[in-house]
Short mmCIF file of C-alpha atoms and ligand atoms in Angstrom, two decimals:
data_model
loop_
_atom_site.label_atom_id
_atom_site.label_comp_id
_atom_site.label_asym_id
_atom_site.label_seq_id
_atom_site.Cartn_x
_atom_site.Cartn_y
_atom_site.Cartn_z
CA UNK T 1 12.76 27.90 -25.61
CA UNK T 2 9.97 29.71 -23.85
CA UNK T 3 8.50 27.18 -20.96
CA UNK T 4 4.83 26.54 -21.96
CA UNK T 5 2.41 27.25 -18.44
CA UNK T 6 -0.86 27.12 -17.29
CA UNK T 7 -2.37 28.84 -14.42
CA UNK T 8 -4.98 28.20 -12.10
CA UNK T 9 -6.65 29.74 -9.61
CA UNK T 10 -6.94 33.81 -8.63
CA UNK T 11 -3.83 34.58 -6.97
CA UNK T 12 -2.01 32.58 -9.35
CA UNK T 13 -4.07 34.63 -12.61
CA UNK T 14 -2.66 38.11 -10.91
CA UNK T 15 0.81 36.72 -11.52
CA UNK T 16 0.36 36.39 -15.38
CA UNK T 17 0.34 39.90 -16.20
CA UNK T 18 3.75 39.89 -14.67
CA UNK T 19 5.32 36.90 -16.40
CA UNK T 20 3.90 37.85 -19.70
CA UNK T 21 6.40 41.44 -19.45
CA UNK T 22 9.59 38.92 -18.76
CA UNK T 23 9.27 38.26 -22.42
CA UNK T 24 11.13 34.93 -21.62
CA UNK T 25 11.32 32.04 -19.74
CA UNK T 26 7.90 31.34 -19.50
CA UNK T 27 5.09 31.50 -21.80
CA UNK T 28 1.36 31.09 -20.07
CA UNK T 29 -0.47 29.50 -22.47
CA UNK T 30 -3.83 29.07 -20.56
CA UNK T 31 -5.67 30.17 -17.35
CA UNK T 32 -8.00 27.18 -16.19
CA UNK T 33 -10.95 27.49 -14.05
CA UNK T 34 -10.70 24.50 -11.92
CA UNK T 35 -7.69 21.76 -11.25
CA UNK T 36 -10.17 19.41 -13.54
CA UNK T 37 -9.81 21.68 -16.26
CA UNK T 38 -5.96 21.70 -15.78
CA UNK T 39 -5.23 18.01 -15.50
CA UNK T 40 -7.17 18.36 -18.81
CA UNK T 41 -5.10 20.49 -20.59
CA UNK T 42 -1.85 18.87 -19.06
CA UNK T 43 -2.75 15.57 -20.88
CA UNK T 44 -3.20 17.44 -24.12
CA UNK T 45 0.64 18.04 -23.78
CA UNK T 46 0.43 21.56 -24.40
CA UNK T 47 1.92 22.74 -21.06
CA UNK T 48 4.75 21.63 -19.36
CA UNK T 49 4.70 23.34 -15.55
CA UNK T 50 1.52 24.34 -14.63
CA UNK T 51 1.56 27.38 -12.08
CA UNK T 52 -1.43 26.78 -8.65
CA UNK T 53 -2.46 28.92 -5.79
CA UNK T 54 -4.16 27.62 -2.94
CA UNK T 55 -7.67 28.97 -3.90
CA UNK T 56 -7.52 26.36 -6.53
CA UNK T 57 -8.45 23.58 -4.97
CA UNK T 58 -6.69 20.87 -2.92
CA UNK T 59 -4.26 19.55 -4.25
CA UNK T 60 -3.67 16.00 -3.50
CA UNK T 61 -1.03 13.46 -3.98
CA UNK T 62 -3.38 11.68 -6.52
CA UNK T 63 -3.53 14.54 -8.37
CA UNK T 64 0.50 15.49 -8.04
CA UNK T 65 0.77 11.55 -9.55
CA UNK T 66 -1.42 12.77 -12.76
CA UNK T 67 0.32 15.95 -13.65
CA UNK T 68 3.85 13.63 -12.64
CA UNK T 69 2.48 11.05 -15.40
CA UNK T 70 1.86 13.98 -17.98
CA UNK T 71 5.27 15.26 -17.30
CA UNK T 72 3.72 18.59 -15.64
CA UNK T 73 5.76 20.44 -13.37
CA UNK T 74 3.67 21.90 -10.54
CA UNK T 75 4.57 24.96 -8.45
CA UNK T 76 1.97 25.93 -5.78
CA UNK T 77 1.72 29.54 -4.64
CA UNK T 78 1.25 29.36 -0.75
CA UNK T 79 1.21 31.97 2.15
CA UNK T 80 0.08 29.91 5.44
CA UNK T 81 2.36 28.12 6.83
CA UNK T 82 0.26 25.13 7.20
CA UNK T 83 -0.04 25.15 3.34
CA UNK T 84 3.67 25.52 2.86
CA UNK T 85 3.98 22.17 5.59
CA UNK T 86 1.40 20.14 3.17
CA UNK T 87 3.38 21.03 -0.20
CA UNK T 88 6.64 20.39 1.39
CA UNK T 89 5.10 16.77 2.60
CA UNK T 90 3.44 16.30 -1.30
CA UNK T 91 6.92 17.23 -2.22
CA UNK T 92 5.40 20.29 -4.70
CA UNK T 93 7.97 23.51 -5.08
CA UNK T 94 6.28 26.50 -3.58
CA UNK T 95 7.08 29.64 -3.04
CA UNK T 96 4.81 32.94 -1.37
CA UNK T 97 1.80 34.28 -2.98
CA UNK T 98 3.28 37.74 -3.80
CA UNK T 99 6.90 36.78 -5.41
CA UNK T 100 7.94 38.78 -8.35
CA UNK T 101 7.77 37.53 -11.54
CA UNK T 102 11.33 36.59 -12.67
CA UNK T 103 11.50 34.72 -9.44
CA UNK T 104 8.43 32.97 -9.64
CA UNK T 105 9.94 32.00 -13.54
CA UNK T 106 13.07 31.16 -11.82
CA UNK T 107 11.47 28.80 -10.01
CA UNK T 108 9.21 27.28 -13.08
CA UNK T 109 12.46 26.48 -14.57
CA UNK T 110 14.08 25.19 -11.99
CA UNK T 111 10.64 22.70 -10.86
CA UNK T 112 10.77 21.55 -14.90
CA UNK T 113 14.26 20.78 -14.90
CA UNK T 114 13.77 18.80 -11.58
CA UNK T 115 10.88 16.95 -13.58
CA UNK T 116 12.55 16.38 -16.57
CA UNK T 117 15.58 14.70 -14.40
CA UNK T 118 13.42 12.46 -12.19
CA UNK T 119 12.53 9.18 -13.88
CA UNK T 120 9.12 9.27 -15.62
CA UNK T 121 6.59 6.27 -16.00
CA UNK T 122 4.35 7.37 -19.21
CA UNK T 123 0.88 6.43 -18.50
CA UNK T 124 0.85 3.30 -20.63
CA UNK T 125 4.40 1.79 -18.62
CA UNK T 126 3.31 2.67 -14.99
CA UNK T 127 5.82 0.21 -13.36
CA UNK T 128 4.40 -1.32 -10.52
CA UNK T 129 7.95 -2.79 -9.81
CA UNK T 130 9.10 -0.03 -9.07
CA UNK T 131 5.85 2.30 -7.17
CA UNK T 132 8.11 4.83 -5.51
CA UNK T 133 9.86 5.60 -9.11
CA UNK T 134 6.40 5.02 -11.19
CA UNK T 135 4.55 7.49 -8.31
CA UNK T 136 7.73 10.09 -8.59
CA UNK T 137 10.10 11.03 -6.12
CA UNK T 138 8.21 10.49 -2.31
CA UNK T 139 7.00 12.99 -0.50
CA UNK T 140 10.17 15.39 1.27
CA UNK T 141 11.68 12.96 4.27
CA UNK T 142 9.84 11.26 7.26
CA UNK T 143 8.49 13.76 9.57
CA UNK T 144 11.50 12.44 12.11
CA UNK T 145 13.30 14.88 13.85
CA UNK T 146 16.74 14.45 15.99
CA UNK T 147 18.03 10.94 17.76
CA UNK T 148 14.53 9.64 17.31
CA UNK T 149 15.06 9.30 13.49
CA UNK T 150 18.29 7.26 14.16
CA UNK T 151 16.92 5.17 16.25
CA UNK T 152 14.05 4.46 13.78
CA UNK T 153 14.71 0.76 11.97
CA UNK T 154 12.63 0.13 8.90
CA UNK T 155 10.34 -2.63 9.04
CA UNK T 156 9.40 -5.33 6.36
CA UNK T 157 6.23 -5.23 4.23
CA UNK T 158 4.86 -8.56 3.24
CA UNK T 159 2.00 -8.78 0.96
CA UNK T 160 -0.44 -12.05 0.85
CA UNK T 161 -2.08 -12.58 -2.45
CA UNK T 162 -3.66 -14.87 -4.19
CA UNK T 163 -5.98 -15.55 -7.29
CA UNK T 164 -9.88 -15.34 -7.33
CA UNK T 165 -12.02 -18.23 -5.50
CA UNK T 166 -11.15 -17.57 -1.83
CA UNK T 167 -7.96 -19.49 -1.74
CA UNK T 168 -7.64 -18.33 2.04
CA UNK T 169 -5.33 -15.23 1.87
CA UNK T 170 -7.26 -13.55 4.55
CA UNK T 171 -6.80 -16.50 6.96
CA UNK T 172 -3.10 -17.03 5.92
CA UNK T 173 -2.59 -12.80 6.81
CA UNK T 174 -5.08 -12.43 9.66
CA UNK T 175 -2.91 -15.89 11.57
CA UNK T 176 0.25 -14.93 9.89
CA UNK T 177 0.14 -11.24 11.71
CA UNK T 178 -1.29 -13.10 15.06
CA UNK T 179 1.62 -15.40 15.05
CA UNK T 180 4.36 -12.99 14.02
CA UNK T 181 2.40 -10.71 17.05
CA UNK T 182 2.83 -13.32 19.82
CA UNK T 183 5.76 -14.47 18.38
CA UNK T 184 7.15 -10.61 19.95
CA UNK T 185 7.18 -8.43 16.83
CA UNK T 186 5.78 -5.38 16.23
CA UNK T 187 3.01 -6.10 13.54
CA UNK T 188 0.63 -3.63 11.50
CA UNK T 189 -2.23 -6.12 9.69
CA UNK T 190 -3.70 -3.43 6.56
CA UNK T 191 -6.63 -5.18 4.68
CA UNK T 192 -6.32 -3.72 1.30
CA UNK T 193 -8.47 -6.00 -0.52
CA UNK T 194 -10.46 -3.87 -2.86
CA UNK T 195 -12.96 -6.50 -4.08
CA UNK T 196 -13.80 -8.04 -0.54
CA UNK T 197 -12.12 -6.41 2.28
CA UNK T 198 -12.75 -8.87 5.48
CA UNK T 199 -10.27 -9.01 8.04
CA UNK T 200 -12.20 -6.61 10.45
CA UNK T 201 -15.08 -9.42 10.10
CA UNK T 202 -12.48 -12.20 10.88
CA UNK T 203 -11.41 -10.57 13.97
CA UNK T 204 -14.82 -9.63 15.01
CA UNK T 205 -14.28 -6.07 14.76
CA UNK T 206 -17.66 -3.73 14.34
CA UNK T 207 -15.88 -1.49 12.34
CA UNK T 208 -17.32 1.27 10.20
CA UNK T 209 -14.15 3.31 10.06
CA UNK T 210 -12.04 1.80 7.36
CA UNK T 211 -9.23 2.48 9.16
CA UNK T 212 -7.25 2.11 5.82
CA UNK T 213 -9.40 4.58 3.81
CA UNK T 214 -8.90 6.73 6.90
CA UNK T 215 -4.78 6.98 6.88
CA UNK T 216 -4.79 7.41 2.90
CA UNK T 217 -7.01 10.28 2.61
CA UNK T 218 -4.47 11.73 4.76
CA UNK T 219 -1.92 10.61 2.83
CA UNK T 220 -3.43 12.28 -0.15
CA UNK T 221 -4.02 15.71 1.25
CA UNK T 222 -0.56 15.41 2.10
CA UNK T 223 -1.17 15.72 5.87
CA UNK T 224 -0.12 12.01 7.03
CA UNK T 225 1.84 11.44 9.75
CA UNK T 226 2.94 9.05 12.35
CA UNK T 227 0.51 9.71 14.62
CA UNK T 228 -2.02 10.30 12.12
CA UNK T 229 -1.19 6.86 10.81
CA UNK T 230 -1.51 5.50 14.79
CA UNK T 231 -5.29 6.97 15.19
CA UNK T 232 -6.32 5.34 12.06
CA UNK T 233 -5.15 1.91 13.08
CA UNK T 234 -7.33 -0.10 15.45
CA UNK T 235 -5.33 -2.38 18.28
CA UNK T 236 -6.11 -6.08 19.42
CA UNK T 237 -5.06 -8.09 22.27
CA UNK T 238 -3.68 -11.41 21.08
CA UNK T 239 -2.53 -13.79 23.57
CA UNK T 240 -0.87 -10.90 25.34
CA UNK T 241 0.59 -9.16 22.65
CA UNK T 242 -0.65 -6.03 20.37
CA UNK T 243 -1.58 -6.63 17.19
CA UNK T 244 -2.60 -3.17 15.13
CA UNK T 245 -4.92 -3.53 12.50
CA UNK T 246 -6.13 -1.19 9.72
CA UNK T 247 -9.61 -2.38 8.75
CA UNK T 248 -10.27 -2.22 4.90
CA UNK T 249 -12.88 -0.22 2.51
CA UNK T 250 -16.86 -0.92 4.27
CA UNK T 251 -18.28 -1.44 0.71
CA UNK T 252 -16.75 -2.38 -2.37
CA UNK T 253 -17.43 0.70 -4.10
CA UNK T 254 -15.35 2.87 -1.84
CA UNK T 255 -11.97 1.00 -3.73
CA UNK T 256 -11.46 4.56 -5.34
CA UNK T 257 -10.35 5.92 -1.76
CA UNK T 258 -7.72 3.85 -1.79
CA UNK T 259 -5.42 5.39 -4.90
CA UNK T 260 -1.42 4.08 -4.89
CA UNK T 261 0.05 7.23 -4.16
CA UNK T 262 -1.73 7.53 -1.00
CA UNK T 263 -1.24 3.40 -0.26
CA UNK T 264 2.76 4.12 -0.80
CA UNK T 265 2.89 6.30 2.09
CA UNK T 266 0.96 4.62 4.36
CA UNK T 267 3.38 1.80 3.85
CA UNK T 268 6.38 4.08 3.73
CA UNK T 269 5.16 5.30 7.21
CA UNK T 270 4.04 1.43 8.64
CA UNK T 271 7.68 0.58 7.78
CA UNK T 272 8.24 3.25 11.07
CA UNK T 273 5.87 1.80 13.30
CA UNK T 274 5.78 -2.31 12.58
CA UNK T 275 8.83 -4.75 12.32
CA UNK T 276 6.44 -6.79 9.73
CA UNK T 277 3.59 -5.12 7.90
CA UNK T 278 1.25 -8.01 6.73
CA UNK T 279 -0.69 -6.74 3.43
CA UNK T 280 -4.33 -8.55 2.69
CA UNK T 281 -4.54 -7.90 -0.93
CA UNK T 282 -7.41 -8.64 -3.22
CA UNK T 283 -6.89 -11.04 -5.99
CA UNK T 284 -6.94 -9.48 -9.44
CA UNK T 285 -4.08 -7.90 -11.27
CA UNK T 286 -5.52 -6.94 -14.68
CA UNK T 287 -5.52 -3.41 -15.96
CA UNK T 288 -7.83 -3.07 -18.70
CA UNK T 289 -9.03 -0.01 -17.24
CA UNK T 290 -6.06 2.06 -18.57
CA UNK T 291 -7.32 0.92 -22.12
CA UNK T 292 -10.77 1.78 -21.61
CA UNK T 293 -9.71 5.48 -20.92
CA UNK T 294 -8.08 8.29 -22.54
CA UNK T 295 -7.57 10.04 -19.50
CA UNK T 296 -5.38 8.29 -16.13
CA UNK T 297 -9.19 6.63 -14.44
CA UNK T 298 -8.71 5.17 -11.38
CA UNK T 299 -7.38 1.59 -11.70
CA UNK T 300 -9.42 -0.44 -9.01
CA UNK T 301 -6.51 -3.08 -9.39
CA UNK T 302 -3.82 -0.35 -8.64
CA UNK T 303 -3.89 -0.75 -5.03
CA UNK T 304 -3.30 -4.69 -5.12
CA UNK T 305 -0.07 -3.94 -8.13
CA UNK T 306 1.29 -0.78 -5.27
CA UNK T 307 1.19 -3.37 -2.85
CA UNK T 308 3.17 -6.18 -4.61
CA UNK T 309 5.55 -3.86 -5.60
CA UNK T 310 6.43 -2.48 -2.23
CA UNK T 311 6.39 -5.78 -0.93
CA UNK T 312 9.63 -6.88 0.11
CA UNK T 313 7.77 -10.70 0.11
CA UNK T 314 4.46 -11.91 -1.42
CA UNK T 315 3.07 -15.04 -0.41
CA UNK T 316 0.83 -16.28 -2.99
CA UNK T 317 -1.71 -18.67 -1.39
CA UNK T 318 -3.43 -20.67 -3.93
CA UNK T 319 -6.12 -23.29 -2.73
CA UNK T 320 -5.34 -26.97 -3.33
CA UNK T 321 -7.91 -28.64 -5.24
CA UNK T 322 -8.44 -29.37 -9.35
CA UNK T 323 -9.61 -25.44 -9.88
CA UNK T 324 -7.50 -23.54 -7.47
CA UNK T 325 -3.80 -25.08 -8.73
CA UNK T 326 -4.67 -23.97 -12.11
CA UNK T 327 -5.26 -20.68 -11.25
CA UNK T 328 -2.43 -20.29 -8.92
CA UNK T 329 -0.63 -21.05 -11.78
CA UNK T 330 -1.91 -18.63 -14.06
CA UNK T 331 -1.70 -16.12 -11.90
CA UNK T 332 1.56 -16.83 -10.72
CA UNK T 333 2.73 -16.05 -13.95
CA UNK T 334 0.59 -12.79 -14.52
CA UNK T 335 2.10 -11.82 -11.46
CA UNK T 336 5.80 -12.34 -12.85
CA UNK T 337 4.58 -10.18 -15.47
CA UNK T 338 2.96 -7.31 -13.55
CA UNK T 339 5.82 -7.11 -10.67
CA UNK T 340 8.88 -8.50 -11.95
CA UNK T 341 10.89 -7.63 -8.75
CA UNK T 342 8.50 -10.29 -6.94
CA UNK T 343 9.59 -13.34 -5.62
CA UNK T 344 6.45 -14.85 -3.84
CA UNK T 345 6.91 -17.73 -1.90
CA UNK T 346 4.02 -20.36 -2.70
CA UNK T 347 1.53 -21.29 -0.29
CA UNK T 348 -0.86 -24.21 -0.91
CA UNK T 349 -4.00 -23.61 1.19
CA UNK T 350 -6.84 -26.33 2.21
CA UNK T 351 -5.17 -29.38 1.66
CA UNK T 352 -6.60 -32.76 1.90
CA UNK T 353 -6.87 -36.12 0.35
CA UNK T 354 -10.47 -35.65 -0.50
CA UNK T 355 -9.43 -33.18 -3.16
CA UNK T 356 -6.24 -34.16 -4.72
CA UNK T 357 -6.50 -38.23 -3.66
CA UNK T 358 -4.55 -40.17 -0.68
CA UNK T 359 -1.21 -38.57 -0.01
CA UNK T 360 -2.03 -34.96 -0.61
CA UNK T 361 0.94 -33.32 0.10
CA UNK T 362 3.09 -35.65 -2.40
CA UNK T 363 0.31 -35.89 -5.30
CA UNK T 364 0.27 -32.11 -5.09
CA UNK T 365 4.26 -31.89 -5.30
CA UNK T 366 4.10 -34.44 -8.60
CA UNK T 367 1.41 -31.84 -10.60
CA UNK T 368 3.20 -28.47 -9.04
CA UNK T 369 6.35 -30.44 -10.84
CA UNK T 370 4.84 -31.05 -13.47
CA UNK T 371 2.82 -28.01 -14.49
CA UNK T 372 3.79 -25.53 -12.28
CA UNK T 373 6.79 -23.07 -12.40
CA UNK T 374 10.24 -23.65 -11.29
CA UNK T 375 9.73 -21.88 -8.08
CA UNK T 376 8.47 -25.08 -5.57
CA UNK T 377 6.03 -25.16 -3.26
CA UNK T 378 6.93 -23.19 0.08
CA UNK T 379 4.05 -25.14 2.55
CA UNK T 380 1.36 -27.00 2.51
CA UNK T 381 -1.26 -25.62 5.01
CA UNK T 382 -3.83 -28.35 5.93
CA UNK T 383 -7.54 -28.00 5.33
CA UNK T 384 -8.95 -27.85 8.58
CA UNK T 385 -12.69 -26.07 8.40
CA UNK T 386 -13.87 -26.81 12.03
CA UNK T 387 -10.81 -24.79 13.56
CA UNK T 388 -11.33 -22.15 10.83
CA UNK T 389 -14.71 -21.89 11.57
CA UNK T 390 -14.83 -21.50 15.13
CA UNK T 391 -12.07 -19.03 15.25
CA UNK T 392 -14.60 -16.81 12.69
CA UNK T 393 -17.14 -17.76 14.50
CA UNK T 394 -15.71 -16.35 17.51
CA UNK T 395 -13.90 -13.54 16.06
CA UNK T 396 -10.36 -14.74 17.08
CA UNK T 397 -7.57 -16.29 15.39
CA UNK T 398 -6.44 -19.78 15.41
CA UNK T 399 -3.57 -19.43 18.10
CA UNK T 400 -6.39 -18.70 20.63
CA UNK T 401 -9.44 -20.45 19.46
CA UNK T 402 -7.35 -23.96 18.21
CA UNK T 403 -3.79 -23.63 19.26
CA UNK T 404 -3.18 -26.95 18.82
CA UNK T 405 -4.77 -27.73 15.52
CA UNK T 406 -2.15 -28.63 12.47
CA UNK T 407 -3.54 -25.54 10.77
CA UNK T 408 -2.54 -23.28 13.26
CA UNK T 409 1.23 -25.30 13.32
CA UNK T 410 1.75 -24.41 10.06
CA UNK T 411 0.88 -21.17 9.61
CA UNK T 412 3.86 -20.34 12.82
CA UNK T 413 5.96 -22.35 10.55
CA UNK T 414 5.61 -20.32 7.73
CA UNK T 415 5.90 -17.37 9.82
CA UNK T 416 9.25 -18.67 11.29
CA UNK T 417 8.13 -18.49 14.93
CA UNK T 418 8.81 -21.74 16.89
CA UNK T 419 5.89 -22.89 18.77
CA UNK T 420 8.24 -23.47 22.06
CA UNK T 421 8.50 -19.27 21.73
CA UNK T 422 5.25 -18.46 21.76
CA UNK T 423 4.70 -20.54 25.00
CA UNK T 424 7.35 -18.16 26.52
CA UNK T 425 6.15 -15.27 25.36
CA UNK T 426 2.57 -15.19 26.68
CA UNK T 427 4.96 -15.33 30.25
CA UNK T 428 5.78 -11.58 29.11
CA UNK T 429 2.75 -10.38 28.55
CA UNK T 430 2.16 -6.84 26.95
CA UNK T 431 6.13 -6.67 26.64
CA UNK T 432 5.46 -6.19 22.64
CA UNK T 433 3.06 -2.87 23.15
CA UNK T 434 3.97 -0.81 20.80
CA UNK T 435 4.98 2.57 22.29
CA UNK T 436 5.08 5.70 20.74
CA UNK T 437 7.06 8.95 21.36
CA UNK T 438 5.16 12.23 21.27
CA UNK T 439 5.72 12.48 17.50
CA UNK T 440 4.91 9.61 17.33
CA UNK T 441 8.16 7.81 16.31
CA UNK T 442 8.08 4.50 17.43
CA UNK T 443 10.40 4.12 20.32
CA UNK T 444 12.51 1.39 20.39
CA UNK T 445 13.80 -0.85 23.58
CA UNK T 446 13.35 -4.18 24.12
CA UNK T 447 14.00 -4.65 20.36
CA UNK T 448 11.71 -7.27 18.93
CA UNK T 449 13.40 -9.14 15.76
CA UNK T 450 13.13 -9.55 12.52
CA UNK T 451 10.71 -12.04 11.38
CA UNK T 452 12.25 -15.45 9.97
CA UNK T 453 10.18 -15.14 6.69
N1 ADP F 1 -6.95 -24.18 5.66
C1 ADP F 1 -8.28 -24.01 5.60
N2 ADP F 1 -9.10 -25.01 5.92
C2 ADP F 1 -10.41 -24.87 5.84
N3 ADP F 1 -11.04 -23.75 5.48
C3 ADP F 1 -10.29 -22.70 5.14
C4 ADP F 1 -8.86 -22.75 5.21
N4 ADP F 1 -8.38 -21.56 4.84
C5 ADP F 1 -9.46 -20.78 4.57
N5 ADP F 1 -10.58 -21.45 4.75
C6 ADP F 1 -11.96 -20.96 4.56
O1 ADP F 1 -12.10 -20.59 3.20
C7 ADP F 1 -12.94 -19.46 3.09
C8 ADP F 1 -12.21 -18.37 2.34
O2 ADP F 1 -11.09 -17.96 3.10
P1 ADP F 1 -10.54 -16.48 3.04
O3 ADP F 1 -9.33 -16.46 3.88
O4 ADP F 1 -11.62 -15.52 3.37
O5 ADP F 1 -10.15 -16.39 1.51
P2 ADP F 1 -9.75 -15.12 0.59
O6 ADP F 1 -9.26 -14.05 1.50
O7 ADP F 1 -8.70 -15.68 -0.31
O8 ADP F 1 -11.00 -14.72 -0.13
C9 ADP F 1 -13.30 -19.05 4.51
O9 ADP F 1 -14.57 -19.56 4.82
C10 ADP F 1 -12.24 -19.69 5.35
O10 ADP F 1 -12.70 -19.99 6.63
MG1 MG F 2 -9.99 -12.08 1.73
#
């Protein structure tokens, strides 16, 4: 059967003529005017490659994920080289401007095939388990070339999370990634809270760059790389150490800039630089939007599910009074629905006896046994507001503004970093700078390791 296409753009229109005397393969059933107008007609069903050239419009990975979700096969016609480099990094089939037709056909077939092969989500069954498979196949290899790439170990990505009402998930991430930091790992902090980003305030950072935003609209013209990634993240001195941090959306109305395909690379590519990437998420995992719309919208949730998904561990910090236990609970179990692959280790934030009555840590065991799920209780991290407060007060984090308070203790417990080692290593100081190579592969040496979480 005769492969239904539509066209876009002018170089791509000149190549119709020729396909339509093949009297074959392919069929063009439509030539758009703009990519809007494809996607369009794509989710109508009545194409099933659709065939681009450059003049078009940029393609970008969010757009790739769209025509991937309608079952669309895209092939790009591209002469520059620095095109051909950007489709080969979306991972779109291309081929030059002026091939003849029965290639160009050849290679219709061959891209649909490819499609129909590679595991396809549907709109309504995106599986945020599973982001690489629900975003399709990632983009063609890490830009790593020779030893470097062997060398390269792939770091952990651990994603704090937690239901509405300011349980604390920023604090527990911002002094998780400062403790794992001085502890001697290489750590990469990403605040991709789309409701109210706020670790730049916590660290007292006067940032206007959303260094996050930054590295995925990168990632969606298909031009992210390692060191792309590095410029985008923002470093800080903690106790000696390098911490890098990329600072979240400014307002929260930019949350559109920060679409899942583009998130799962910049994690695919953190995994390079950082032994633990720490992920700030925002709170809520509903998405109604997908029912409000005919069309794919963006899902302002999306980024929090991509990040759960490609978590390797979630802690879920709930706070520890009469509202917040409920709520952990409810979400807890959203959560199992949403990202069944998850298993979050539970986090009780803010505890004290003048919430939950004398003995705080045992009355809140009795109603977590009670009500809560089977999975227990992980730690109990003690309310302690005047350490929290002067450490955002003075833009710092709790090892250096109140290293001795219990708060501080057991937040390097739950990071698995003995306090006798981070005495030790403030000895070494700067031995945990992260260094680069020229492409910006990070070189390893004095290997830090893994993280006891
Ligand atoms: N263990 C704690 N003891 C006292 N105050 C806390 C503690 N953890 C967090 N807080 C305070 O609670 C508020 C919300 O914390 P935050 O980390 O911003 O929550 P979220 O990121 O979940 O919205 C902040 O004012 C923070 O200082
Ligand atoms: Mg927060």
């Amino acid at each position: 059967m005769s492969i239904p296409v539509v066209t876009c753009g002018l170089t791509a229109r000149e190549c119709v003529t020729g396909l339509e005397k093949l009297r074959g393969p392919v069929t063009v059933v439509r030539w758009c005017a703009d990519l809007a107008e494809v996607i369009a007609v794509c989710q109508t069903g009545l194409a099933r490659a659709v065939i681009l050239s450059t003049d078009a419009g940029e393609l970008t990975a969010s757009l790739i994920e769209r025509f991937r979700n309608a079952e669309v096969a895209v092939v790009a016609l591209a002469t520059t080289e620095s095109d051909q480099h950007r489709l080969d990094s979306l991972g779109v089939a291309h081929t030059e401007a002026d091939v003849g037709a029965a290639a160009l056909a050849a290679i219709v077939e061959a891209a649909v095939k490819l499609a129909a092969e590679a595991p396809s989500p549907g709109i309504d069954s995106v599986s945020y388990a599973d982001p690489a498979a629900a975003l399709g196949r990632p983009a063609t290899g890490p830009p790593l070339s020779g030893s470097e790439s062997a060398q390269t170990e792939v770091g952990e990505v651990m994603a704090v999370w937690g239901p509405a009402g300011s349980p604390g998930r920023t604090t527990v991430a911002v002094n998780l990634a400062a403790e794992l930091a001085a502890g001697g790992r290489a750590v990469l902090l990403i605040d991709a809270d789309t409701y109210g980003a706020s670790v730049a305030a916590s660290l007292g950072l006067l940032d206007e760059s959303a260094g996050l935003a930054q590295a995925c609209r990168l990632a969606d013209q298909g031009s992210l790389d390692l060191m792309g990634l590095n410029r985008a993240i923002t470093r800080l001195a903690v106790r000696g150490s390098h911490l890098g941090v990329l600072t979240g959306i400014t307002r929260a109305d930019r949350w559109t800039e920060l679409r899942p395909a583009a998130l799962t690379k910049v994690l695919e590519l953190s995994r390079l630089i950082a032994d633990v990437t720490i992920v700030d998420c925002g709170f809520c995992l509903e998405t109604d939007e997908e029912l409000s719309f005919d069309t794919v919208a963006p899902r302002r949730n999306a980024a929090t599910l991509c990040c759960l998904g490609a978590a390797d561990t979630v802690i879920a910090v709930g706070a520890a009074d009469a509202v917040g236990l409920p709520r952990l609970i409810r979400a807890l179990a959203d959560l199992e629905a949403m990202v069944p692959t998850a298993t979050p280790r539970v986090v009780l934030n803010k505890v004290r006896a003048a919430a939950v009555g004398r003995g705080p840590e045992r009355q809140l065991r009795e109603a977590w046994d009670r009500f809560g799920p089977s999975r227990p209780v992980d730690a109990f991290l003690p309310a302690d507001f005047s350490a929290v407060d002067s450490a955002l007060l003075g833009g710092s984090v709790l090892l250096e503004s109140a290293p001795r308070s219990p708060l501080r203790t057991a937040i390097a417990e739950l990071a698995g970093v003995p306090i006798e080692q981070l005495r030790r290593s403030r000895v070494g100081a700067g031995h945990n700078e992260v260094k680069f190579s020229r492409n910006g592969v990070r070189l390893l040496g004095k290997g830090p390791q893994r993280s006891g979480l």
